[in-house]
CSV table of C-alpha atoms in Angstrom, one decimal:
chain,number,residue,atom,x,y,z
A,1,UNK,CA,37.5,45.7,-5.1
A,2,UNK,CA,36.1,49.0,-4.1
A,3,UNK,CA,32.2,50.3,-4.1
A,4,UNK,CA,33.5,52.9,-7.1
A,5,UNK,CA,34.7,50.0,-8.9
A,6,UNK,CA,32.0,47.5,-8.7
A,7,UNK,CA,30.1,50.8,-10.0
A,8,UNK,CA,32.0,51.8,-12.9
A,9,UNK,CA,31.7,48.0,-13.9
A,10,UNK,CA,28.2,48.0,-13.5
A,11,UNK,CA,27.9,51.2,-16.0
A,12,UNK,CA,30.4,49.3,-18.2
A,13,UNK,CA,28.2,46.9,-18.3
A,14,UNK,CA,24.5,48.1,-18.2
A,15,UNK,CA,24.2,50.5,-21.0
A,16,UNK,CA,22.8,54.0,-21.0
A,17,UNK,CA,19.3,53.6,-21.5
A,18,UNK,CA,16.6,56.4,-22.5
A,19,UNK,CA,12.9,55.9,-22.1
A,20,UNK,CA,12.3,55.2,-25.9
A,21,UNK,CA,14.5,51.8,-25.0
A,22,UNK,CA,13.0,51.6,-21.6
A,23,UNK,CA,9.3,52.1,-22.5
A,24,UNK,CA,8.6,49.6,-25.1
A,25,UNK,CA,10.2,46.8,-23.4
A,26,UNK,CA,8.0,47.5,-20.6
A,27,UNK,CA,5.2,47.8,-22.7
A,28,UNK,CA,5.7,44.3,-24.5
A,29,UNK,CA,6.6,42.4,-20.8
A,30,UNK,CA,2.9,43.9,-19.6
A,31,UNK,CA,1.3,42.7,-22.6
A,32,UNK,CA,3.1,38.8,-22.5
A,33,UNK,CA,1.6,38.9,-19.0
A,34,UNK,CA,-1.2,39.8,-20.1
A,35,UNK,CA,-1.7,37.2,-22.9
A,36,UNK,CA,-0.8,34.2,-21.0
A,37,UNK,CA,-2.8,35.0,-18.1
A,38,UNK,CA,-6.2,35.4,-20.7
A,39,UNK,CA,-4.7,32.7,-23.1
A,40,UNK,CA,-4.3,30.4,-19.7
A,41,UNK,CA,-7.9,31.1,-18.2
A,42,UNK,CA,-9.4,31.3,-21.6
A,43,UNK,CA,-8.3,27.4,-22.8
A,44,UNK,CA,-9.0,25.9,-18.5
A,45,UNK,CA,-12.8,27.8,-19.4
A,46,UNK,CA,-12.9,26.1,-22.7
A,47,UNK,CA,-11.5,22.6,-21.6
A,48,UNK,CA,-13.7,22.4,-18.6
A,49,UNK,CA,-16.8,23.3,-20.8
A,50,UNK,CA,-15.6,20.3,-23.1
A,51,UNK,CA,-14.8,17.7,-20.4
A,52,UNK,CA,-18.9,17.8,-19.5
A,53,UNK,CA,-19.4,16.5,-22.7
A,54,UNK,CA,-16.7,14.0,-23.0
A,55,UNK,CA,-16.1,10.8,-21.0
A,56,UNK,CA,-12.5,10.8,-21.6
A,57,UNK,CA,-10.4,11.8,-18.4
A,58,UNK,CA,-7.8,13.4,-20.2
A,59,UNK,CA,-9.1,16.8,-20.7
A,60,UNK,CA,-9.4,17.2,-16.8
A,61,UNK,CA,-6.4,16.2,-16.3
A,62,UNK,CA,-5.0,18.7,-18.6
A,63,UNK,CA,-7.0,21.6,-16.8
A,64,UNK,CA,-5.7,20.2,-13.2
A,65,UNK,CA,-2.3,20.8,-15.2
A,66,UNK,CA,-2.4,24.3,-16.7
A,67,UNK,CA,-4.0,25.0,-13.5
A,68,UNK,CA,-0.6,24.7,-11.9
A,69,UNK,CA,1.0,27.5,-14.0
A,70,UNK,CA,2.9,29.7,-11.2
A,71,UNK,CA,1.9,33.3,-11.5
A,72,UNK,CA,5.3,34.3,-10.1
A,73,UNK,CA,7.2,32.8,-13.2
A,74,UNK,CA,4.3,34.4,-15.6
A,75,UNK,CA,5.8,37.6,-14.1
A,76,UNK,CA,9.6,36.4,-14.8
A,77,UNK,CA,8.6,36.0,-18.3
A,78,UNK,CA,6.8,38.8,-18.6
A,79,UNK,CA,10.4,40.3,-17.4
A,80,UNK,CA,12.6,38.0,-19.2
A,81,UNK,CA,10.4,39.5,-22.4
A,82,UNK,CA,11.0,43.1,-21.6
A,83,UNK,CA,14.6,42.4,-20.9
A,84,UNK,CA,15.3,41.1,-24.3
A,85,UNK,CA,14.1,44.0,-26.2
A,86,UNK,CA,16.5,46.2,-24.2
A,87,UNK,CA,19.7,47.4,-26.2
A,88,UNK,CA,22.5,44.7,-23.8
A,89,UNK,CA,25.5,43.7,-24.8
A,90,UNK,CA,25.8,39.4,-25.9
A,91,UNK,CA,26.5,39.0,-21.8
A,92,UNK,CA,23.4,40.1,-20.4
A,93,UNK,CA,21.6,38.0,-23.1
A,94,UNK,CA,23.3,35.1,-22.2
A,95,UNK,CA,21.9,35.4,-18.6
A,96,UNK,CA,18.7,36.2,-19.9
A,97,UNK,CA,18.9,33.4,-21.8
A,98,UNK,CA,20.2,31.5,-18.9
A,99,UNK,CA,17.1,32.5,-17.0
A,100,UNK,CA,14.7,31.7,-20.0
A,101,UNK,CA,15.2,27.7,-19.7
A,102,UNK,CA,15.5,28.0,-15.8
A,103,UNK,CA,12.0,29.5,-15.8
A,104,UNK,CA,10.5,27.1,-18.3
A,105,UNK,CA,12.6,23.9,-16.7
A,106,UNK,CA,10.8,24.9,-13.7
A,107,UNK,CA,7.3,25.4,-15.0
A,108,UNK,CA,7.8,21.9,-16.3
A,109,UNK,CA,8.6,20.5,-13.5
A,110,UNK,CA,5.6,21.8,-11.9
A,111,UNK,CA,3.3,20.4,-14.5
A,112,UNK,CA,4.6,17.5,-14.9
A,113,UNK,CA,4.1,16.8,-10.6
A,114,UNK,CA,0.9,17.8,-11.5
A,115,UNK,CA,0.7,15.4,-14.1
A,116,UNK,CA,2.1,12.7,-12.0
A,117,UNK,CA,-0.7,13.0,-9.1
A,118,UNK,CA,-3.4,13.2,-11.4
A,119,UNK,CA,-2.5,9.6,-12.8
A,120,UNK,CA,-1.9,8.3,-9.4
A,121,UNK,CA,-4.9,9.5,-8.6
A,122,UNK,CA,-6.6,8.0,-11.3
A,123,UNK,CA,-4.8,4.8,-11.0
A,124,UNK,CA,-6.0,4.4,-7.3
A,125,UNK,CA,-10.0,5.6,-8.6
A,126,UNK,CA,-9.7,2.9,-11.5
A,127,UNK,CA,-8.7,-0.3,-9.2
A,128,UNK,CA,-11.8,0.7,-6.9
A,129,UNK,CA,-9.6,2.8,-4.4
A,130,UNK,CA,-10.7,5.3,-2.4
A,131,UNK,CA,-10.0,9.4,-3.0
A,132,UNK,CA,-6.8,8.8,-0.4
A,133,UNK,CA,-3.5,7.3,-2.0
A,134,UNK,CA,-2.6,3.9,-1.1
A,135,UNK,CA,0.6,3.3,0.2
A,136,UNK,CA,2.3,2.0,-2.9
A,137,UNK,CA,1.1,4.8,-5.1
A,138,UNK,CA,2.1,7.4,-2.4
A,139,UNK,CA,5.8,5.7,-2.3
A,140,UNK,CA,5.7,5.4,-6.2
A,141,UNK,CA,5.0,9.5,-6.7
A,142,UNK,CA,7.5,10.2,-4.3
A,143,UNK,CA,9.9,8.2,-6.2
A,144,UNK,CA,8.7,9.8,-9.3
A,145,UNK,CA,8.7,13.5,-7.8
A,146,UNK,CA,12.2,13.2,-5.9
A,147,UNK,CA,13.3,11.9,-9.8
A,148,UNK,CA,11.7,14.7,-12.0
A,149,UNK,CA,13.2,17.5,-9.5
A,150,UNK,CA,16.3,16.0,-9.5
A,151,UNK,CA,16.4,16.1,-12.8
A,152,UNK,CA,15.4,19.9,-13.1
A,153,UNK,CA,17.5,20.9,-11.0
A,154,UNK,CA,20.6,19.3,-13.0
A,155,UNK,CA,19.5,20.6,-16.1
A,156,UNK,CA,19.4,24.2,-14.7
A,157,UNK,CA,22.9,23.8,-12.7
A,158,UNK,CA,23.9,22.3,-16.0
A,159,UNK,CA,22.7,25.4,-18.0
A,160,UNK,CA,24.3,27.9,-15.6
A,161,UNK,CA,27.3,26.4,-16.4
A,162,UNK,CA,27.8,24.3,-13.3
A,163,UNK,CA,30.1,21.4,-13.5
A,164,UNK,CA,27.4,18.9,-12.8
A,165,UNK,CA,29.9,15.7,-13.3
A,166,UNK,CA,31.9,16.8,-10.3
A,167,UNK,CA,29.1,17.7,-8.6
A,168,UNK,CA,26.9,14.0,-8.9
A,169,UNK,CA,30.2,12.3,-7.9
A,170,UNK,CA,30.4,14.3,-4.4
A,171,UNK,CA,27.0,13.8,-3.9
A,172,UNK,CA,27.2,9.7,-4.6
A,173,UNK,CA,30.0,9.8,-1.7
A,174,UNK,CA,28.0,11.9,0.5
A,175,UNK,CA,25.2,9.6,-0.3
A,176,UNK,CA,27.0,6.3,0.4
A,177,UNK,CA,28.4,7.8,3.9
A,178,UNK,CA,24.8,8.5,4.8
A,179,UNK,CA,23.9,5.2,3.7
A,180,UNK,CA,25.9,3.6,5.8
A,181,UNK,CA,25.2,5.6,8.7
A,182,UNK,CA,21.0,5.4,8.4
A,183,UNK,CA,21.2,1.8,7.1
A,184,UNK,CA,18.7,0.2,8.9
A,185,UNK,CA,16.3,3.1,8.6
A,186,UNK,CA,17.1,2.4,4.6
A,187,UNK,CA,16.1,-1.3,4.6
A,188,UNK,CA,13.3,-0.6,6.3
A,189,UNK,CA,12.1,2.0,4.0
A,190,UNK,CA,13.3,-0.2,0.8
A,191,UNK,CA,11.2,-3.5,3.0
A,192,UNK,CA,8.5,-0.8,2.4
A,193,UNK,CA,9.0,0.0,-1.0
A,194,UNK,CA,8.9,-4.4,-1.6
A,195,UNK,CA,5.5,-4.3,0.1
A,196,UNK,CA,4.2,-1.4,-1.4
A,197,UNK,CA,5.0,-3.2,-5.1
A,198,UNK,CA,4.9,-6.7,-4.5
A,199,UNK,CA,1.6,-6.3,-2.1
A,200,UNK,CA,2.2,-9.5,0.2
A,201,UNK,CA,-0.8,-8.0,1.6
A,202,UNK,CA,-2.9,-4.6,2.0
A,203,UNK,CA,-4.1,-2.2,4.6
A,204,UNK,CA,-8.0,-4.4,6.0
A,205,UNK,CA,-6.4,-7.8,5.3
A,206,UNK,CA,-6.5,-10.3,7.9
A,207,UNK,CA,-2.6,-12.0,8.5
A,208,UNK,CA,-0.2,-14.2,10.3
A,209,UNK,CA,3.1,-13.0,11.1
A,210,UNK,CA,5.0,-15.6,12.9
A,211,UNK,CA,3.0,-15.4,16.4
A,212,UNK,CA,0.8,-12.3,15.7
A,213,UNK,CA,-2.8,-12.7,13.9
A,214,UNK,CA,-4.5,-9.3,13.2
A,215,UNK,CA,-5.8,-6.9,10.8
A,216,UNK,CA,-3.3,-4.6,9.1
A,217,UNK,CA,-4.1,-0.9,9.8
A,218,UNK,CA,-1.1,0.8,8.2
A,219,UNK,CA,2.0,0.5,6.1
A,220,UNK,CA,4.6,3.1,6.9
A,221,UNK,CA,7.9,4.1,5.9
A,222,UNK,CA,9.1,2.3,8.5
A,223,UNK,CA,6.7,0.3,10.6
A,224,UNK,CA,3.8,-1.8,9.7
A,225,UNK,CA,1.0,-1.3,12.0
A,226,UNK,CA,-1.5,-4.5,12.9
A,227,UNK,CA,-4.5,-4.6,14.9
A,228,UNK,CA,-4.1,-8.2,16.7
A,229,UNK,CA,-7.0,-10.2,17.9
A,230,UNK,CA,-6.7,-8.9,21.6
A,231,UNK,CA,-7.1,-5.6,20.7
A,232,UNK,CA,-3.7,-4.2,21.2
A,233,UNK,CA,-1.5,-2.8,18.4
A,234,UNK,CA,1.5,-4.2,17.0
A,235,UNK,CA,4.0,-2.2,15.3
A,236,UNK,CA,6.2,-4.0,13.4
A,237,UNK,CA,9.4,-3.1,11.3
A,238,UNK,CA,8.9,-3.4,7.6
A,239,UNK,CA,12.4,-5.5,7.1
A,240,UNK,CA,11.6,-8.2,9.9
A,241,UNK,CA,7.8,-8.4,8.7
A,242,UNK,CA,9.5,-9.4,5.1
A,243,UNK,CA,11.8,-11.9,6.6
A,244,UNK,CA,9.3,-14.2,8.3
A,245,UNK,CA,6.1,-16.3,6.7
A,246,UNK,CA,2.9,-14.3,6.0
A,247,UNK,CA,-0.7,-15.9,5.9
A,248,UNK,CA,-2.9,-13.6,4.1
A,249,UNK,CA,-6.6,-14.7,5.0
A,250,UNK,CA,-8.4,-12.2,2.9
A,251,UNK,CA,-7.0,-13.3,-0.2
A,252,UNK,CA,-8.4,-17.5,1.3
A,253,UNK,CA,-11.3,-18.5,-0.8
A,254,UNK,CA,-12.5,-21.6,0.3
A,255,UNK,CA,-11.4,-22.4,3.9
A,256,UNK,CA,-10.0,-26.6,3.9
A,257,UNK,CA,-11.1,-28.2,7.1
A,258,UNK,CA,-9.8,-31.6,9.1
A,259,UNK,CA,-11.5,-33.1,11.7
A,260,UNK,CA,-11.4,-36.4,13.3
A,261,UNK,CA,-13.6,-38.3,16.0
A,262,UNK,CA,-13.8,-41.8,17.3
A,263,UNK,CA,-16.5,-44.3,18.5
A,264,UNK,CA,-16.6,-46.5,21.4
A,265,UNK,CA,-15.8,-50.2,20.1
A,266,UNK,CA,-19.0,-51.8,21.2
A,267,UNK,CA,-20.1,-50.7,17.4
A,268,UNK,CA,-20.6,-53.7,14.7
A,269,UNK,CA,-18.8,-53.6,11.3
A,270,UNK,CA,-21.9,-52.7,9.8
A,271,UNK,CA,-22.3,-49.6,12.1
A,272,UNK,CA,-19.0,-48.8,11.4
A,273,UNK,CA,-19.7,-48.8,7.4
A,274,UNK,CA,-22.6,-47.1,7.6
A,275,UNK,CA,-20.6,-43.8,9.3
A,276,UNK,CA,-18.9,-42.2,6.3
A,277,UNK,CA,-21.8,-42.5,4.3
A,278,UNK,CA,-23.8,-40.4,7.1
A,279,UNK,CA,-21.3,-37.9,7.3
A,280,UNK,CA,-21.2,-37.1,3.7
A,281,UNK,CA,-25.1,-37.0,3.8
A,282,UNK,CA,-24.9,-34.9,6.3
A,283,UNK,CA,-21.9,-32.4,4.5
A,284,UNK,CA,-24.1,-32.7,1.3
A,285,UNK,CA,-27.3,-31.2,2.6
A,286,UNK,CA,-25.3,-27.9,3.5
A,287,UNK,CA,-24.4,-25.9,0.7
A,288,UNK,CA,-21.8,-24.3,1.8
A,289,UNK,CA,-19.8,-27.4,2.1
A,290,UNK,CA,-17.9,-29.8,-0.1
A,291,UNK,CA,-17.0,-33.4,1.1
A,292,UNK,CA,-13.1,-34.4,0.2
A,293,UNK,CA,-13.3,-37.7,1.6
A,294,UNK,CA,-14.3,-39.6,4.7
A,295,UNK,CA,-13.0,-42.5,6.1
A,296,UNK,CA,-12.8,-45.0,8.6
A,297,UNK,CA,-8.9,-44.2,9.6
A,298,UNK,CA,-8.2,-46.7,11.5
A,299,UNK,CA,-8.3,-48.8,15.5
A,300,UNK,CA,-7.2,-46.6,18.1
A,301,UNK,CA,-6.3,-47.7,21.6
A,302,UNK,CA,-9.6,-46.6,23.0
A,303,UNK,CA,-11.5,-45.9,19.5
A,304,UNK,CA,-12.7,-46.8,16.1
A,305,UNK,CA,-11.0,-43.4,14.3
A,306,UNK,CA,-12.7,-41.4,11.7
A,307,UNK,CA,-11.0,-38.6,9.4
A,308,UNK,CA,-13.3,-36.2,7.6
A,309,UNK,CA,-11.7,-33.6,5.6
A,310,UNK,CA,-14.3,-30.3,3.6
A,311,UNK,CA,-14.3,-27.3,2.6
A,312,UNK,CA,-16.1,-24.5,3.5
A,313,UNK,CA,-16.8,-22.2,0.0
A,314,UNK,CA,-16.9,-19.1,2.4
A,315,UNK,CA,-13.2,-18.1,3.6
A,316,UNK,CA,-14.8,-16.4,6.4
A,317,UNK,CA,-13.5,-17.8,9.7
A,318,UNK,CA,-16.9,-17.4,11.5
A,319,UNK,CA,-18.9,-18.6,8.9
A,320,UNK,CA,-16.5,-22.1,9.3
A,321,UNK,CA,-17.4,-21.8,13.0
A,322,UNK,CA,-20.7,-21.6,12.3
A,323,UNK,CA,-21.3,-24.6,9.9
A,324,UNK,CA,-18.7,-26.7,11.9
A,325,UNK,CA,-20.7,-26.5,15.0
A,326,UNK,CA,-24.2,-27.5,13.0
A,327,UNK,CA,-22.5,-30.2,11.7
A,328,UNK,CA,-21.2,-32.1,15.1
A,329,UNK,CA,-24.6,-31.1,16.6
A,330,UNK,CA,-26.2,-33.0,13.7
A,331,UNK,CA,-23.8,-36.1,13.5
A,332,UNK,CA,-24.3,-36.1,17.1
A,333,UNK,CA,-28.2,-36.9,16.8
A,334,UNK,CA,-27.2,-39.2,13.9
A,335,UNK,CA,-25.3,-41.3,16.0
A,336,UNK,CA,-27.7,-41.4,19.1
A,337,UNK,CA,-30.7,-42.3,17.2
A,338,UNK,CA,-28.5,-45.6,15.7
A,339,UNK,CA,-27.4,-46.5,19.4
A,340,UNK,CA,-24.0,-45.1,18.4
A,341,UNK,CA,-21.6,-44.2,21.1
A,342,UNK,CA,-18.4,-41.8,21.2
A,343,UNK,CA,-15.4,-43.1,22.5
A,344,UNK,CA,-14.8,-42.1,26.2
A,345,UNK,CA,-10.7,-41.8,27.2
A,346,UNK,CA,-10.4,-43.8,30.3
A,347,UNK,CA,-8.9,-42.7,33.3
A,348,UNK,CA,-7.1,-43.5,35.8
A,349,UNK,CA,-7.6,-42.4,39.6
A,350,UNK,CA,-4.9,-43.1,42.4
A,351,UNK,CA,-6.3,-43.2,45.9
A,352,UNK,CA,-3.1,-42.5,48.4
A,353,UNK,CA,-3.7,-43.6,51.7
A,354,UNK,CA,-6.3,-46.5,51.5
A,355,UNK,CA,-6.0,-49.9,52.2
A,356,UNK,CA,-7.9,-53.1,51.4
A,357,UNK,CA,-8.7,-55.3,53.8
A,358,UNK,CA,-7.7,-59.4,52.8
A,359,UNK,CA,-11.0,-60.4,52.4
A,360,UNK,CA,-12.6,-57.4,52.5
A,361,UNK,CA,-13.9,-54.0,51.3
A,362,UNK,CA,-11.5,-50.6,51.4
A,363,UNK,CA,-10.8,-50.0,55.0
A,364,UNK,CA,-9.9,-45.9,55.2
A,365,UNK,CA,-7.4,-45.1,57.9
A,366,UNK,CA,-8.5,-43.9,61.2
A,367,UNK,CA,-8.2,-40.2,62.2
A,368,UNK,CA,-6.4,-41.0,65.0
């Protein structure tokens, strides 16, 4: 097709216009801009004013909103206004109609993202967050952005008269061939998404990962990141973390403790008796422990055995340390002041080289 015919089919097409068409239509798309642009700064004005008197969220929420109103498509419909007062024949209205729900399916979309921060944001604020997005809540509006743009842009395709059937079902192959091809990138990210909802644990907590103790510092896409007791980093990929036993420590709230010790046999039965009943005095004047139980366990080869299991109503590991440590030093004065002894392991020593005279002491061997 030729320039002169692409021309003549334009001026088949657009209509002879005079500046009595042309001038009110211009006229009335300056004055929608207009209105909006007052209407829009004269409700934000009045809905800010209110929200100082109000303890309700919502009417900030809806000035964050309007706030997002794109002065580009304020122009378009100032445009699309104009346009539809011109004298065009049922195909140029169609395409301005067309381009009437693509603007609008697009403004929605941009209050509605809008929409969907705010709450996130509030969400976070209301569970005693911080002002930065946790990691679930940052996965979660992606999901929910990648979803409402999706769907705008179907519904626009859709409206221009796009066969949007054939169109989904190339993208699900495309999608599945990708899939296979990042797949590992994929479970990690999904591993993520599990951690972000389910929360096994949190960015500060203290955990156990197989062999690795640490703090966790950060929960990516991909890797979780954990400060171990050493010092060093370990990064960590999201779908192994998931596969192996976590101990969360922050979420411990009294800390169960087990400890034995043994006294040398020389003790009488009555000193024997008289042992539990110390240690529970002893667990009972600090109150930050609970006696379980504690018993005589048993007659080792070297020892009378005692078990002694408490618990420490602070889950923090040096506080446990701390109240462990007062409580040997004081069974150890306990026990001195009765005449008590702890059990000593023997040993054994093997001297190579020394002989014993018959009737005599240990005669070393000369140096030669």
């Amino acid at each position: 097709m030729t320039w002169s015919e692409l021309l003549a089919r334009a001026e088949g097409a657009w209509p002879d216009l005079g500046w009595i068409d042309v001038l009110p239509a211009v006229l009335a798309g300056l004055l929608t801009i207009l209105v909006i642009k007052a209407g829009l700064r004269l409700l934000v004005q009045r809905l800010r004013a209110l929200s100082t008197h109000t303890q309700s969220a919502l009417d900030d929420h809806l000035v964050s909103v309007l706030e997002r109103t794109h002065v580009a498509l304020i122009w378009v419909v100032g445009l699309l206004v104009g346009l539809s007062l011109l004298p065009l024949d049922d195909r140029w209205h169609g395409r301005v109609a067309q381009l009437w729900f693509a603007v609008m399916a697009l403004q929605l979309g941009l209050w509605a993202q809008q929409a969907v921060a705010d709450l996130l944001a509030a969400h976070q604020l209301r569970h005693g967050g911080s002002g930065t997005l946790s990691a679930s809540a940052t996965l979660i509006g992606w999901g929910l952005r990648g979803a409402l743009w999706v769907v705008v842009v179907l519904a626009v395709l859709s409206n221009l008269g796009v066969n949007i059937t054939a169109f989904i079902a190339s993208l699900g192959i495309g999608g599945i061939a990708l899939a296979l091809a990042v797949q590992n990138i994929l479970g990690d990210l999904f591993a993520s998404l599990a951690i972000a909802v389910d929360k096994p644990f949190e960015v500060g907590d203290s955990i156990t990962v197989g062999d690795v103790t640490g703090t966790v510092e950060r929960v990516g896409l991909k890797t979780t990141r954990i400060r171990s007791l050493g010092g060093e980093q370990i990064v960590m990929s999201n779908a192994e973390l998931l596969k192996r036993t976590v101990a969360n420590f922050k979420r411990l709230q009294t800390r169960r403790v087990l400890f034995s010790f043994g006294i040398a046999y020389g003790a009488t039965a009555d000193e024997v008796a008289a042992v539990p009943p110390l240690v529970k005095a002893l667990i009972d004047e600090d109150p930050l422990l609970e006696l379980v139980r504690a018993h005589f366990k048993g007659f080792g080869d070297n020892a009378l055995n005692f078990e002694v299991v408490y618990r420490v109503k602070d889950p923090s590991y040096d506080v446990y340390m701390d109240r462990q440590q007062a409580l040997n030093l004081a069974l150890m004065r306990e026990l001195q002041q009765r005449g008590i002894r702890f059990a000593v392991p023997p040993r054994t020593v093997n001297v190579v080289g020394l002989q014993a005279a018959p009737d005599g002491p240990v005669i070393a061997p000369s140096a030669g």
